[in-house]
Coordinates of C-alpha atoms and ligand atoms in Angstrom, one line a residue:
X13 CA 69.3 104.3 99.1
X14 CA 70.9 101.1 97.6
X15 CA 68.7 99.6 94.9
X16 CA 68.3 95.8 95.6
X17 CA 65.7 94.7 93.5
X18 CA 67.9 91.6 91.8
X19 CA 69.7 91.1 95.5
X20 CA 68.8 89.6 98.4
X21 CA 67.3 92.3 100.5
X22 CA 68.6 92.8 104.4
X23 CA 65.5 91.2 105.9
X24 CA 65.7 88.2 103.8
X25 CA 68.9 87.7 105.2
X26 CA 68.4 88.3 108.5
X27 CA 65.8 85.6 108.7
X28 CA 67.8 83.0 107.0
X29 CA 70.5 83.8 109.1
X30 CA 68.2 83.3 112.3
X31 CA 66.8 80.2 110.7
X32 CA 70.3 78.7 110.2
X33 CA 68.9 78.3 106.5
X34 CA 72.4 79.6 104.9
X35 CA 75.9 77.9 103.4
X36 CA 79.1 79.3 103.8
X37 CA 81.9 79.0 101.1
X38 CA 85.6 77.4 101.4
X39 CA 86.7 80.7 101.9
X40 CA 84.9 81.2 105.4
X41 CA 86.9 77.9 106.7
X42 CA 89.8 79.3 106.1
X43 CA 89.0 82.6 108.0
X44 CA 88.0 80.5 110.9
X45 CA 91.6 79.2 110.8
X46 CA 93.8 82.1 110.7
X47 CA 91.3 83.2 113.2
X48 CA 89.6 86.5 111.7
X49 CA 86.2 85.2 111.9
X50 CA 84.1 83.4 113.7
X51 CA 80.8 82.3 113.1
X52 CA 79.1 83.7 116.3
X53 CA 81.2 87.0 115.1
X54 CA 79.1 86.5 111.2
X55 CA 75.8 85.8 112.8
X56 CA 76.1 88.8 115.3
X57 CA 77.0 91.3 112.6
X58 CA 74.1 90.1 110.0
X59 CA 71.6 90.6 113.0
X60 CA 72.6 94.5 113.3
X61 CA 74.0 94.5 109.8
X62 CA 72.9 97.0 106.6
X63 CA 73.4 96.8 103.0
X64 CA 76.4 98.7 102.1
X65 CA 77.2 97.7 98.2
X66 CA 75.3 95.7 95.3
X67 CA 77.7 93.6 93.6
X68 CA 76.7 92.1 90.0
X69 CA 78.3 89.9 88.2
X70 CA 76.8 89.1 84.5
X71 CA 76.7 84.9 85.4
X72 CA 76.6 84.7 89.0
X73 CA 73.7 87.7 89.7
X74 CA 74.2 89.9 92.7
X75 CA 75.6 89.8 95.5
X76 CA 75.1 92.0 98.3
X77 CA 78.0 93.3 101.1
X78 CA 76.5 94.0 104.4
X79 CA 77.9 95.6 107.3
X80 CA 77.7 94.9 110.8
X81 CA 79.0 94.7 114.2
X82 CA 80.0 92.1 116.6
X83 CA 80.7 93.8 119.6
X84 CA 82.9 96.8 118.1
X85 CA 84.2 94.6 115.7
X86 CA 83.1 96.0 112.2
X87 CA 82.4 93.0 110.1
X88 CA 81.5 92.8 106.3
X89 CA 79.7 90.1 104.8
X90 CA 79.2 88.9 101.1
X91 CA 75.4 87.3 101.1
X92 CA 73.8 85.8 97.4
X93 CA 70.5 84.2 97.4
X94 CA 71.1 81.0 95.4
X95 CA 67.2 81.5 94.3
X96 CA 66.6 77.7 96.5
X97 CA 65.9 79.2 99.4
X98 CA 69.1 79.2 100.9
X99 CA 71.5 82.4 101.9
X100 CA 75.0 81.8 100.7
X101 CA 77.4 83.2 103.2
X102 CA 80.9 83.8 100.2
X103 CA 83.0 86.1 102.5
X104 CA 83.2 87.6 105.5
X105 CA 86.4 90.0 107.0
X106 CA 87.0 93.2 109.0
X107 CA 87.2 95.8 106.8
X108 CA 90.9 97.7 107.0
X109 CA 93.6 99.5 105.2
X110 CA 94.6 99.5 102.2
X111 CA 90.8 98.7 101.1
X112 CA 88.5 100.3 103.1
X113 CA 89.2 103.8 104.5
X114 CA 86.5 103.3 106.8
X115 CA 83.6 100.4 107.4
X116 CA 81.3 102.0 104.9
X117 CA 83.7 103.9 102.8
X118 CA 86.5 102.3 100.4
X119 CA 90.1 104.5 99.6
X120 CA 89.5 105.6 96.2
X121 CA 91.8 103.9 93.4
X122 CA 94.4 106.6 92.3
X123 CA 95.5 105.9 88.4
X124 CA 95.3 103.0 86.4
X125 CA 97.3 100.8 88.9
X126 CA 100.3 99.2 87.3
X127 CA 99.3 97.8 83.7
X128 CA 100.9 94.8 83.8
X129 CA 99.0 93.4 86.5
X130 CA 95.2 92.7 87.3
X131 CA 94.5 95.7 90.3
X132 CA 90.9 94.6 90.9
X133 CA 89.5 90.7 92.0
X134 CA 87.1 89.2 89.4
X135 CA 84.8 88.2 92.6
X136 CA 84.4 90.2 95.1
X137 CA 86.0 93.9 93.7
X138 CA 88.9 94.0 96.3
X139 CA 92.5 94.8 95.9
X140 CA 95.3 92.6 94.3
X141 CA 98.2 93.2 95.7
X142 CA 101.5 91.4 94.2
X143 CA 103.4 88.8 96.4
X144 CA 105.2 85.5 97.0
X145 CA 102.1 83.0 97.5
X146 CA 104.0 80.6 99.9
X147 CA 101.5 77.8 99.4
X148 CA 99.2 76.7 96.7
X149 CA 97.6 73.1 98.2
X150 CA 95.8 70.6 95.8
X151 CA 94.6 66.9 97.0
X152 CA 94.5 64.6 93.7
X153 CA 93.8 61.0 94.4
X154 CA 94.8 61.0 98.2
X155 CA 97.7 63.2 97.9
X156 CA 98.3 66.5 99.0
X157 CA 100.4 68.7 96.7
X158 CA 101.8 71.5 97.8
X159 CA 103.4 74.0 95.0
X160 CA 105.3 76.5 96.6
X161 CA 106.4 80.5 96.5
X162 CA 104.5 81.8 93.2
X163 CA 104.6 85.4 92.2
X164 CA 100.6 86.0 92.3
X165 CA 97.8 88.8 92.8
X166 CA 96.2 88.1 96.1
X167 CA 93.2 89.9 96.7
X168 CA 93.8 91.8 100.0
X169 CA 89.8 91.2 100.6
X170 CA 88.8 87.9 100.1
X171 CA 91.7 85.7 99.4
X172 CA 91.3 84.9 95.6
X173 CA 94.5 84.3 93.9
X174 CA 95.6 85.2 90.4
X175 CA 98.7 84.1 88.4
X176 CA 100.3 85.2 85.0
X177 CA 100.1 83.5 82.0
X178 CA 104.2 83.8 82.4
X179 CA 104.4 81.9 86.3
X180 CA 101.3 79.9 84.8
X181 CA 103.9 78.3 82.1
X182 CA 106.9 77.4 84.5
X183 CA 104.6 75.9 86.4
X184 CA 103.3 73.5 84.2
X185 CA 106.8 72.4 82.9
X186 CA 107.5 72.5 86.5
X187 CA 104.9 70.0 86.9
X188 CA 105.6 68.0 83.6
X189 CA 108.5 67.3 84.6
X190 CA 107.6 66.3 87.7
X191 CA 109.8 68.2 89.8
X192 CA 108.4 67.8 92.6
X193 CA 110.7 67.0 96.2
X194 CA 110.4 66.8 100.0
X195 CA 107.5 66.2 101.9
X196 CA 106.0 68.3 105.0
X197 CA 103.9 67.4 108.0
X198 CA 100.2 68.1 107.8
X199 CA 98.2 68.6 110.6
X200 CA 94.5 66.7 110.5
X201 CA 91.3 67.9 112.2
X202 CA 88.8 65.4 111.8
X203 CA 85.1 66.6 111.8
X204 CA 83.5 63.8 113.4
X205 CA 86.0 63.0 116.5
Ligands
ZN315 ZN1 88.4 89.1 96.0

């Protein structure tokens, strides 16, 4: 039995879920856009979901990472309790190679991982894998900027992305020296149509 005491417990979750009393991060958006998640899918798994892993971080308090299905569709969900009264929804993704082993059980690290590199994400504990990042998107003043292919750790699980102190120089000179060129299209989806 998982100890939950500092946590929001299953039940608690369950009815805010029902209650629509919860937030979902930036994170969940984007999910909903590459099309992973839905939030019928999130709601569904809560409702038949159990707590799988306490997560605690020494600022942010714990987090807990429920398991549930939507249809046969194994769904984990990151829930905090922002101590207001409302269930904060952080992540939500089907769990799958190279993290999880199976829904309840993650592959164990081997080693130390590879030194150089951060192997484990600062928020949610998943994998960092190294890659290309093809797009980094900022808006400033109106303006979307768009910083493209940096060598970063993505977590495999929920997305973060971390960058060394090395990419992290070039691209401020990058940016100091305000090389920036080209423009692309953006496509728009306006909330209120
Ligand atoms: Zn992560």
């Amino acid at each position: 039995m998982i100890s939950t005491d500092d946590a929001p417990g299953i039940e608690w979750i369950k009815e805010k879920t029902k209650a629509a009393d919860y937030h979902i991060s930036e994170h969940i958006i984007r999910d909903f856009l590459t099309k992973k998640v839905t939030i019928r899918e999130i709601e569904d798994a809560i409702a038949n979901g159990r707590i799988i892993e306490i997560h605690r971080h020494p600022e942010k308090g714990a987090c807990a990472l429920l398991l549930g299905y939507a249809g046969e569709k194994p769904i984990h969900v990151m829930c905090a309790d922002d101590q207001d009264g409302w269930l904060l929804i952080l992540f939500a993704y089907v769990p799958a190679r190279p993290m999880w082993k199976d829904p309840v059980n993650r592959v164990k690290e081997g080693g130390k991982g590879m030194g150089e590199n951060l192997n484990k994400c600062f928020f949610c504990g998943g994998k960092i894998k190294q890659v290309k990042v093809g797009n980094f998107d900022y808006r400033l003043e109106g303006n979307l900027y768009v910083v493209k292919n940096i060598p970063a750790g993505l977590c495999m699980q929920c997305g973060e992305k971390y960058i060394t102190a090395k990419a992290s120089k070039k691209i401020n000179r990058l940016i100091e020296e305000d090389r920036f060129g080209g423009t692309e299209e953006v496509f728009v989806l306006k909330y209120e149509q």
